[in-house]
mmCIF file with all atom_site columns, C-alpha atoms in Angstrom:
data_model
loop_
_atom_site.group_PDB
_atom_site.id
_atom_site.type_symbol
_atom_site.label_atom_id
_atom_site.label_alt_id
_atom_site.label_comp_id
_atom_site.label_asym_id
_atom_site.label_entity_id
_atom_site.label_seq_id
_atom_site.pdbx_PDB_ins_code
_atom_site.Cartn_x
_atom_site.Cartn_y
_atom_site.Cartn_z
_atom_site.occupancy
_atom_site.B_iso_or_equiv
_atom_site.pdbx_formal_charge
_atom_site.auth_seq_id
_atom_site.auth_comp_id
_atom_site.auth_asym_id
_atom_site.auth_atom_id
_atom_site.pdbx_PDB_model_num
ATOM 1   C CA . UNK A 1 1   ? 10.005 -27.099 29.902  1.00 0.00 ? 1   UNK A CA 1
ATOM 2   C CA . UNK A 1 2   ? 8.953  -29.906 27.604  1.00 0.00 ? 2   UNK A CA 1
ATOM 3   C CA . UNK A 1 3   ? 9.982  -30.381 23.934  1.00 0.00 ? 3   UNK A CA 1
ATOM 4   C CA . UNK A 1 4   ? 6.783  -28.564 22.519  1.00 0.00 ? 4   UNK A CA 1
ATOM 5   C CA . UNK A 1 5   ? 7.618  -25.128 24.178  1.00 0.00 ? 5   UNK A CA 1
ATOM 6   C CA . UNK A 1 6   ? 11.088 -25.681 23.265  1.00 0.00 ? 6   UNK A CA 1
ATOM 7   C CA . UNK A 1 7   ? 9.857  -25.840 19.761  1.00 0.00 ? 7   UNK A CA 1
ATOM 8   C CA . UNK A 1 8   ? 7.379  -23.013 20.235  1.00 0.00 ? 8   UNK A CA 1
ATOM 9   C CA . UNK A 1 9   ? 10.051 -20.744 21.009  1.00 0.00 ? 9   UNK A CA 1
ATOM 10  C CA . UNK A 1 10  ? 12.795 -21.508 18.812  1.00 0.00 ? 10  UNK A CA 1
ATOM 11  C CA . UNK A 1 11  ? 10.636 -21.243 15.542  1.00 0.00 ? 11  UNK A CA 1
ATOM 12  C CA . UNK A 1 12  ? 12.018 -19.215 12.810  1.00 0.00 ? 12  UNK A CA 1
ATOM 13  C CA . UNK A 1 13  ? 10.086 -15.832 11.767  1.00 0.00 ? 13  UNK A CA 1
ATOM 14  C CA . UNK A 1 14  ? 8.730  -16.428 8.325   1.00 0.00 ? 14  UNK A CA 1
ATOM 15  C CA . UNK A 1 15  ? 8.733  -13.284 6.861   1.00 0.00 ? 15  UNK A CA 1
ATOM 16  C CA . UNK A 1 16  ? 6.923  -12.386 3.061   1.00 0.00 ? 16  UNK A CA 1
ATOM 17  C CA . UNK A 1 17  ? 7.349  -10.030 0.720   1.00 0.00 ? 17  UNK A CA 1
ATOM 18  C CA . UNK A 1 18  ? 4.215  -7.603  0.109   1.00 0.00 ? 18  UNK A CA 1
ATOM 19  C CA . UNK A 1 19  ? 3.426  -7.668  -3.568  1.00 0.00 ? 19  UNK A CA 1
ATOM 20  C CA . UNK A 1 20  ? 4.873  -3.771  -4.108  1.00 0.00 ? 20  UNK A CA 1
ATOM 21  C CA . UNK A 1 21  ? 7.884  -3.733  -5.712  1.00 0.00 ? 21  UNK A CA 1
ATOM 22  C CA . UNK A 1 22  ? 9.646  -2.527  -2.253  1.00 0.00 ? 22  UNK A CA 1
ATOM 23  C CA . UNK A 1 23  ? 13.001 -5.017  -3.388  1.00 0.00 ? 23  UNK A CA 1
ATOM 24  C CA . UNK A 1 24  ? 13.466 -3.087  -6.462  1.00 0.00 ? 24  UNK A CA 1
ATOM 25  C CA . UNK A 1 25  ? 12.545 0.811   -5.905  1.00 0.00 ? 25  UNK A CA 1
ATOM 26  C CA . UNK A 1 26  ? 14.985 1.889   -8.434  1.00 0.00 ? 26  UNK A CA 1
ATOM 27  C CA . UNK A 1 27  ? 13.328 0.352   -11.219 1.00 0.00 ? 27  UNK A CA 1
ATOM 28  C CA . UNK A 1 28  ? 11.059 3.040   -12.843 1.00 0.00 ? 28  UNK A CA 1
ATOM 29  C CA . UNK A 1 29  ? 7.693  1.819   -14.311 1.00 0.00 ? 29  UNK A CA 1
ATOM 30  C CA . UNK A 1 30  ? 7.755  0.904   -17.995 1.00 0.00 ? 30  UNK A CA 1
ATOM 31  C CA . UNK A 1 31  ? 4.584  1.070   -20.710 1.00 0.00 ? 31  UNK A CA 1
ATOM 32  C CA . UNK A 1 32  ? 5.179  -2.788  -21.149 1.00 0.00 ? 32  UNK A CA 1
ATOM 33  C CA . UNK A 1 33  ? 5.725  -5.763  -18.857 1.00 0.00 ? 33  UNK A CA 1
ATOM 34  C CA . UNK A 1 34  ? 7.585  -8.840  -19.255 1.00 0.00 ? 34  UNK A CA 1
ATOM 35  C CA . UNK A 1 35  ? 5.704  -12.114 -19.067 1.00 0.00 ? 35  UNK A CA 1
ATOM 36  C CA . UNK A 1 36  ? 6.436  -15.527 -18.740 1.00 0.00 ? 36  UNK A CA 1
ATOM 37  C CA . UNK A 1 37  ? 9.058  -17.589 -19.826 1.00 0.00 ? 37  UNK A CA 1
ATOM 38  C CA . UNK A 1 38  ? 8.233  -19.329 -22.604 1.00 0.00 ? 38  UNK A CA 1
ATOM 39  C CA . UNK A 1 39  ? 11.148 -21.362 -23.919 1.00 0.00 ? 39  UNK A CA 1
ATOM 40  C CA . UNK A 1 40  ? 14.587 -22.490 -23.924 1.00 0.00 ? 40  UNK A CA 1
ATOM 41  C CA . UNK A 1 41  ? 15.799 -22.627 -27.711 1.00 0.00 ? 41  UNK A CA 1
ATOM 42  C CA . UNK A 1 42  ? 18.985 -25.759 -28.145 1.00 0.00 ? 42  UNK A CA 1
ATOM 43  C CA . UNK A 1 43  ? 20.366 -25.691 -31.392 1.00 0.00 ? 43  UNK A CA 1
ATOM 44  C CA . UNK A 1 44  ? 21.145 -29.528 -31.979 1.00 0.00 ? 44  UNK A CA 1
ATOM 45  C CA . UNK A 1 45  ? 23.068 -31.091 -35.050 1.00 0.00 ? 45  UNK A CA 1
ATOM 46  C CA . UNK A 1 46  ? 20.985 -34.327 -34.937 1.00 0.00 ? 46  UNK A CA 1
ATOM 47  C CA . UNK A 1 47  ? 17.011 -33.047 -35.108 1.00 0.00 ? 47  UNK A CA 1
ATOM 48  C CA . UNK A 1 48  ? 15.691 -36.692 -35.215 1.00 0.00 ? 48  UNK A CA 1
ATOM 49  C CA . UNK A 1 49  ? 18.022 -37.831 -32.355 1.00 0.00 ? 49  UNK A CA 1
ATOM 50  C CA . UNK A 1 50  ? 17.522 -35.218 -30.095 1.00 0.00 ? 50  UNK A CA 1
ATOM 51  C CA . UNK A 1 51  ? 13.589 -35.376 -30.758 1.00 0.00 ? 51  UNK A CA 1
ATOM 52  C CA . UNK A 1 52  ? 14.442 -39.588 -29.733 1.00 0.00 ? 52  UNK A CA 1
ATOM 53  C CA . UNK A 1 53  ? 16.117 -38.350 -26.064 1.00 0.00 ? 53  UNK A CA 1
ATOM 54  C CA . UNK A 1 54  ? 13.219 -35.910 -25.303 1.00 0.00 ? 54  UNK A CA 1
ATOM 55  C CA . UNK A 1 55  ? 10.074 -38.613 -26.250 1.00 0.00 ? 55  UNK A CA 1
ATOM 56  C CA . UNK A 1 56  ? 11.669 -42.007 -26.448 1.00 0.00 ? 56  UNK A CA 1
ATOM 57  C CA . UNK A 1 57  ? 13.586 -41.656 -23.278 1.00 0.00 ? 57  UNK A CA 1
ATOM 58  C CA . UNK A 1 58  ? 12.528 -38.838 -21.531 1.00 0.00 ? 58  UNK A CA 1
ATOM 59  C CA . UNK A 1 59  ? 8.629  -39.364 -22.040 1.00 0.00 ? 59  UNK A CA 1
ATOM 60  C CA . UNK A 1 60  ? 7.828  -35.734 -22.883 1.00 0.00 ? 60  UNK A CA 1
ATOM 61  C CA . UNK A 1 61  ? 4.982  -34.599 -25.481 1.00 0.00 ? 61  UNK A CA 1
ATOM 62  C CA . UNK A 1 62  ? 6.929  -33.340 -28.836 1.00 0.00 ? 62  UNK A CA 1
ATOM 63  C CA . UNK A 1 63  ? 5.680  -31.724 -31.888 1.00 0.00 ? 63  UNK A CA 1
ATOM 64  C CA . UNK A 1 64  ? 6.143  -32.191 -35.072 1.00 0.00 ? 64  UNK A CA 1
ATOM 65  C CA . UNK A 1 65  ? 8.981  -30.148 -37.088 1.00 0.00 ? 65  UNK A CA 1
ATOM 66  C CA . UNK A 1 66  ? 8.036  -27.207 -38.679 1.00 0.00 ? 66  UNK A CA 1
ATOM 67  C CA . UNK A 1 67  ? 9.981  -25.523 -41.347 1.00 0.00 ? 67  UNK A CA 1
ATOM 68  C CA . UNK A 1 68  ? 10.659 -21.105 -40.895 1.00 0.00 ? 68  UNK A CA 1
ATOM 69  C CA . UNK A 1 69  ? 12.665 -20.202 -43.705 1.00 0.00 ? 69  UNK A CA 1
ATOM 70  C CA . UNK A 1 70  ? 12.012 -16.702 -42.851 1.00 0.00 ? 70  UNK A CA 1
ATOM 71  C CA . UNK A 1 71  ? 14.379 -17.450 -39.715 1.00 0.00 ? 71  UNK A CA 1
ATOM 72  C CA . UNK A 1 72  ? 16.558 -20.331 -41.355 1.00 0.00 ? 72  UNK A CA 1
ATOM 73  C CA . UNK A 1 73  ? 15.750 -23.302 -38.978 1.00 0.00 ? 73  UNK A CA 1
ATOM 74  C CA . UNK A 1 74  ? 13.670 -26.247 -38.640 1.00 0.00 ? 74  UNK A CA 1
ATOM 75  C CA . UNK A 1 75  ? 11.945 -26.199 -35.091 1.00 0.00 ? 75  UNK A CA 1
ATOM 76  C CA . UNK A 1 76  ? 10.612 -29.003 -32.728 1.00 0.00 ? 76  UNK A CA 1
ATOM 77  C CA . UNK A 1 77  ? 8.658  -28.214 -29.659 1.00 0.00 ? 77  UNK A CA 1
ATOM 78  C CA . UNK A 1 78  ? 9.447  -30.318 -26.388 1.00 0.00 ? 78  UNK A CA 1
ATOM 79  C CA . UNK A 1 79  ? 6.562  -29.125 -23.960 1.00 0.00 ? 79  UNK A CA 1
ATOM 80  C CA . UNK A 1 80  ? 7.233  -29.394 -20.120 1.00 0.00 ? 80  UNK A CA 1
ATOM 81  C CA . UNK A 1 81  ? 3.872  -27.813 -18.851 1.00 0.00 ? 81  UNK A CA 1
ATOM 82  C CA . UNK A 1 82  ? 5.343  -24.630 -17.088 1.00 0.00 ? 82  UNK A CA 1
ATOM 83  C CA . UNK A 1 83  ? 7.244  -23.732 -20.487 1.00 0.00 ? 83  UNK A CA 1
ATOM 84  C CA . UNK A 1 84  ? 8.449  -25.647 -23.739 1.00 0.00 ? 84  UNK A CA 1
ATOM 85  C CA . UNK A 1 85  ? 11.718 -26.475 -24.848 1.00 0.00 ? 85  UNK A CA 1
ATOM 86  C CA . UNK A 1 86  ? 12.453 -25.226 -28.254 1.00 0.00 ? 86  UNK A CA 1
ATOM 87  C CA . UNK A 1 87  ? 15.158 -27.481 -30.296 1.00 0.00 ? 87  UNK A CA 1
ATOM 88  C CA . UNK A 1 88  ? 16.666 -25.442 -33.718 1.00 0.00 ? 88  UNK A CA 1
ATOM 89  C CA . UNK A 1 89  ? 18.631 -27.283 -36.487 1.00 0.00 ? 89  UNK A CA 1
ATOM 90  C CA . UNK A 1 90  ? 19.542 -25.341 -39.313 1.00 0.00 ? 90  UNK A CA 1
ATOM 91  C CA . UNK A 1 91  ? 17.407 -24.579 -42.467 1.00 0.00 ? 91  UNK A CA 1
ATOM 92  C CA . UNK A 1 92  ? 19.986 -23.862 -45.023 1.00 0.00 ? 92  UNK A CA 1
ATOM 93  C CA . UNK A 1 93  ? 24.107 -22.826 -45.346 1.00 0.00 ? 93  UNK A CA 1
ATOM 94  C CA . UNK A 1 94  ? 22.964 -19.106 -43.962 1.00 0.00 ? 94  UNK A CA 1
ATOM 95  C CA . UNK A 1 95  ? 21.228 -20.467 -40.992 1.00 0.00 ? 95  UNK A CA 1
ATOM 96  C CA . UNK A 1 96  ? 22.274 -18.953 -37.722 1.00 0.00 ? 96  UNK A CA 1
ATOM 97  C CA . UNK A 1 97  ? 21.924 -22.468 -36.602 1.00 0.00 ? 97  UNK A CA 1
ATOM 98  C CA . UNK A 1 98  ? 24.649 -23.555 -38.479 1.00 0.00 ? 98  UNK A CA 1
ATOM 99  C CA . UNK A 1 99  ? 26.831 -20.881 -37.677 1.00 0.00 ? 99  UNK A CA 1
ATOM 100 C CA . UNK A 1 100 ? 26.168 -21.586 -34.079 1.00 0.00 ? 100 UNK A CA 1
ATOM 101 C CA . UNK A 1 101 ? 26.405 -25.190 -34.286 1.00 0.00 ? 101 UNK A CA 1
ATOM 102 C CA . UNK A 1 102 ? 30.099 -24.701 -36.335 1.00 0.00 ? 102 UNK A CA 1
ATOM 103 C CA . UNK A 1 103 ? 31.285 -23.097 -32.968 1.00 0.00 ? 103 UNK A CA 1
ATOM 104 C CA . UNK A 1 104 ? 29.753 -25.505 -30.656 1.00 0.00 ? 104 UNK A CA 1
ATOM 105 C CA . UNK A 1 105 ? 29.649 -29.297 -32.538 1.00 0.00 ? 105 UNK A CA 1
ATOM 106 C CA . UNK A 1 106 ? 27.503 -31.064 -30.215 1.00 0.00 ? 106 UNK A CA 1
ATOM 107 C CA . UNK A 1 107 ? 24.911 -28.289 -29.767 1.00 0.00 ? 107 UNK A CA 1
ATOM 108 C CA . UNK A 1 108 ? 23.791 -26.506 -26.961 1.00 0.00 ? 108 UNK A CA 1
ATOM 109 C CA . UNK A 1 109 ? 21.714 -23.197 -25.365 1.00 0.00 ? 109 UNK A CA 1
ATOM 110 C CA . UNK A 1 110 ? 21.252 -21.252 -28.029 1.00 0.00 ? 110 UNK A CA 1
ATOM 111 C CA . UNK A 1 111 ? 18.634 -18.468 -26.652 1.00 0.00 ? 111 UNK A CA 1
ATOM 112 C CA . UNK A 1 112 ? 15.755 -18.005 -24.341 1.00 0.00 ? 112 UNK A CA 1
ATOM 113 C CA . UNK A 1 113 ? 12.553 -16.290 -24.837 1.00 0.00 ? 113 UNK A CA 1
ATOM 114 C CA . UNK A 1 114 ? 10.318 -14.505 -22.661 1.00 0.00 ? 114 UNK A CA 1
ATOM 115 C CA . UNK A 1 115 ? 6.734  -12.681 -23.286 1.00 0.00 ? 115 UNK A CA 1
ATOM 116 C CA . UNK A 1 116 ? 5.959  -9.808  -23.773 1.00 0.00 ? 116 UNK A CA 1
ATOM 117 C CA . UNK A 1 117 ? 2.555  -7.759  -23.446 1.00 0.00 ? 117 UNK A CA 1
ATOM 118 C CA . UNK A 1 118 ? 3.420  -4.947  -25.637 1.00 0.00 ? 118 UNK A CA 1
ATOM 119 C CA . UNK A 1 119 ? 6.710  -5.944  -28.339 1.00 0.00 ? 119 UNK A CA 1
ATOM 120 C CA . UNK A 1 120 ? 6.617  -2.175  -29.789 1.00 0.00 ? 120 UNK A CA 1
ATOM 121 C CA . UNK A 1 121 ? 6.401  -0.804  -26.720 1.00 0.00 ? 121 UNK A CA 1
ATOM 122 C CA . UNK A 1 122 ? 9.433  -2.854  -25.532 1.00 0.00 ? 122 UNK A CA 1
ATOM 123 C CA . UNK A 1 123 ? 11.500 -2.540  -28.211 1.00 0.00 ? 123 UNK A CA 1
ATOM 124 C CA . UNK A 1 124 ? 11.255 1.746   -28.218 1.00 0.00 ? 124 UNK A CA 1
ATOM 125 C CA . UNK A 1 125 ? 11.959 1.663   -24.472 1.00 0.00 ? 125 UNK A CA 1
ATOM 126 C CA . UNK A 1 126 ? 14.543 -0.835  -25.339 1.00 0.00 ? 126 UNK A CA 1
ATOM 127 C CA . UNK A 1 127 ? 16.468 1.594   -27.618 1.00 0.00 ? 127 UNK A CA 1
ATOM 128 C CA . UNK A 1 128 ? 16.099 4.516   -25.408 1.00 0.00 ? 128 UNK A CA 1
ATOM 129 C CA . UNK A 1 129 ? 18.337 2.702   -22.892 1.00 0.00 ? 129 UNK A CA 1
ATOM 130 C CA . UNK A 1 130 ? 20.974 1.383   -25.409 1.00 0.00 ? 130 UNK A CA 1
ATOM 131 C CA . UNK A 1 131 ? 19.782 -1.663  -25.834 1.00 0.00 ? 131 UNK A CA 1
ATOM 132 C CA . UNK A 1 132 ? 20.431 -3.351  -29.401 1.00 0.00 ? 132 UNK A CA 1
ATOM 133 C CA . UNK A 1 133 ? 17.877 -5.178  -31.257 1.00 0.00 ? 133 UNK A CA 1
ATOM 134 C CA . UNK A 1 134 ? 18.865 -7.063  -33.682 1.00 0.00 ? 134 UNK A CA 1
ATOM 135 C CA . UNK A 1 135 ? 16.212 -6.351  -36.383 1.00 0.00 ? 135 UNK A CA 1
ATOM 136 C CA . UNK A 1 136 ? 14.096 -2.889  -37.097 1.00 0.00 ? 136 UNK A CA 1
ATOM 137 C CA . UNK A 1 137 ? 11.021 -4.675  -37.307 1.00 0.00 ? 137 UNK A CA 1
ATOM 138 C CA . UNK A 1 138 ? 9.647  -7.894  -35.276 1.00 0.00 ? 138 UNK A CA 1
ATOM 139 C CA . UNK A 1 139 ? 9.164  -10.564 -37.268 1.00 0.00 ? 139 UNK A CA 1
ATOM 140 C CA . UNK A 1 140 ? 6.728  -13.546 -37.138 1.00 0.00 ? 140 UNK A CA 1
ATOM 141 C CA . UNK A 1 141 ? 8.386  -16.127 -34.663 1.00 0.00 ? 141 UNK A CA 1
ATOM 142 C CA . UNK A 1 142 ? 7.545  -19.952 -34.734 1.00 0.00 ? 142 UNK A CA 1
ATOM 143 C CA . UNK A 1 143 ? 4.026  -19.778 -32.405 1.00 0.00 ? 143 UNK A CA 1
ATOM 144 C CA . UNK A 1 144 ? 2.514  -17.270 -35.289 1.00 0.00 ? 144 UNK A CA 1
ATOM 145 C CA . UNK A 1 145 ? 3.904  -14.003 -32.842 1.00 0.00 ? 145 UNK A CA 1
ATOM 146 C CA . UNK A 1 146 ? 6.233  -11.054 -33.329 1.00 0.00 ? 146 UNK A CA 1
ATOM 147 C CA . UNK A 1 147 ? 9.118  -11.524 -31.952 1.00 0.00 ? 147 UNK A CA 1
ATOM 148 C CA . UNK A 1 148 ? 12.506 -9.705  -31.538 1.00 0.00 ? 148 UNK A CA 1
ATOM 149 C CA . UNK A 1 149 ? 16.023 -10.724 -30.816 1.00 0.00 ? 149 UNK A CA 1
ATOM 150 C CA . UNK A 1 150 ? 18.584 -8.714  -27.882 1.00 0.00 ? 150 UNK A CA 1
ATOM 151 C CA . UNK A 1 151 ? 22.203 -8.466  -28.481 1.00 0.00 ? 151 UNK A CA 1
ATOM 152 C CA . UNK A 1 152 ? 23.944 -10.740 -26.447 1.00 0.00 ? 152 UNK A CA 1
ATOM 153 C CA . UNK A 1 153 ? 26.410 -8.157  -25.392 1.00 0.00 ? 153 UNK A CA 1
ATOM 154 C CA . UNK A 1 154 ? 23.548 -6.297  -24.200 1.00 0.00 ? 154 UNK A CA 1
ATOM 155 C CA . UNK A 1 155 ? 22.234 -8.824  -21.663 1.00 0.00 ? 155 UNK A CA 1
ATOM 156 C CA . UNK A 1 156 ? 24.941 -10.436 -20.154 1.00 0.00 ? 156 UNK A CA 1
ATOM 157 C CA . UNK A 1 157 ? 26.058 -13.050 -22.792 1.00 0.00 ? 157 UNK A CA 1
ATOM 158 C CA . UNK A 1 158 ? 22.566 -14.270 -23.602 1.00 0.00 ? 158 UNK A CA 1
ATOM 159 C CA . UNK A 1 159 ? 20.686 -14.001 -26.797 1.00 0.00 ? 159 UNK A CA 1
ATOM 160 C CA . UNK A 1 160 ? 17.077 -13.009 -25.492 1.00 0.00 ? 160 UNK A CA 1
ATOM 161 C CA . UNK A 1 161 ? 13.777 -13.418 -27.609 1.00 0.00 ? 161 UNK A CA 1
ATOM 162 C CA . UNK A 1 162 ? 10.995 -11.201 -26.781 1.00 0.00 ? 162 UNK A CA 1
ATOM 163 C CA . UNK A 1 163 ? 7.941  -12.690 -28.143 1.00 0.00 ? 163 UNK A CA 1
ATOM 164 C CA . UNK A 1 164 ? 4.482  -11.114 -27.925 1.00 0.00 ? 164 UNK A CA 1
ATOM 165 C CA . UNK A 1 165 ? 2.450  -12.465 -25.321 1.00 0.00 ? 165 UNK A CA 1
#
């Protein structure tokens, strides 16, 4: 017996999943699905320098800032191809940025965001199943969207952004 048949023989069984939902039959069907990620939010107390690290250094494609009062923070993109980075600084004393960033000095994860295909949908489902949302209404997030915020209580210490897809 030679090294090949050796080899034949003690392959491992690949094995793949079908593409029903057979690892998660507990999970009833919703009226919405969720999407994509689509970014990682970092609230950072230095906007120019951390826009620096992210182009300067690390070579990556950065936007401009933009202003949303409506949410109290200045926002820079960082994109990364499969998903974007989003970097927050404050906009103002009432900013939840600043809050945030007068817990944690040097900055840090502040929230993720995944898509949505259908935000109403999702948030009435949502609320059925005692999950708290932190407005009434969606309001217009940074890509021109509706978005909603999750208590983190709700979701396992993370604030999550639904955003409509």
């Amino acid at each position: 017996s030679g090294l090949l048949t050796r080899l034949q023989t003690s392959a491992p069984t690949i094995r793949t999943l079908s593409s029903s939902n057979s690892f998660s039959p507990n999970i009833p069907s919703c009226l919405w699905k969720l999407g994509r990620l689509n970014h990682v939010a970092i609230a950072v107390p230095d906007l120019e320098k951390a826009q620096s690290l992210y182009k300067d250094v690390l070579g990556a494609q950065v936007s401009e800032t933009v202003a949303l009062p409506e949410h109290g923070v200045y926002t820079v993109f960082v994109e990364l191809g499969n998903t974007k980075l989003e970097l927050l600084h404050p906009l103002g004393e009432k900013s939840p940025i600043a809050s945030f960033l007068q817990k944690n000095k040097t900055g840090g994860m502040h929230h993720i965001c995944i898509e949505v295909d259908d935000i109403k949908a999702a948030m009435t489902e949502l609320k059925k199943k005692k999950i708290r949302i932190l407005s009434e209404e969606p309001k217009i997030g940074a890509h021109g969207k509706p978005v909603i915020f999750l208590h983190p209580k709700d979701c396992h210490g993370v604030l999550v952004e639904l955003e409509q897809a």
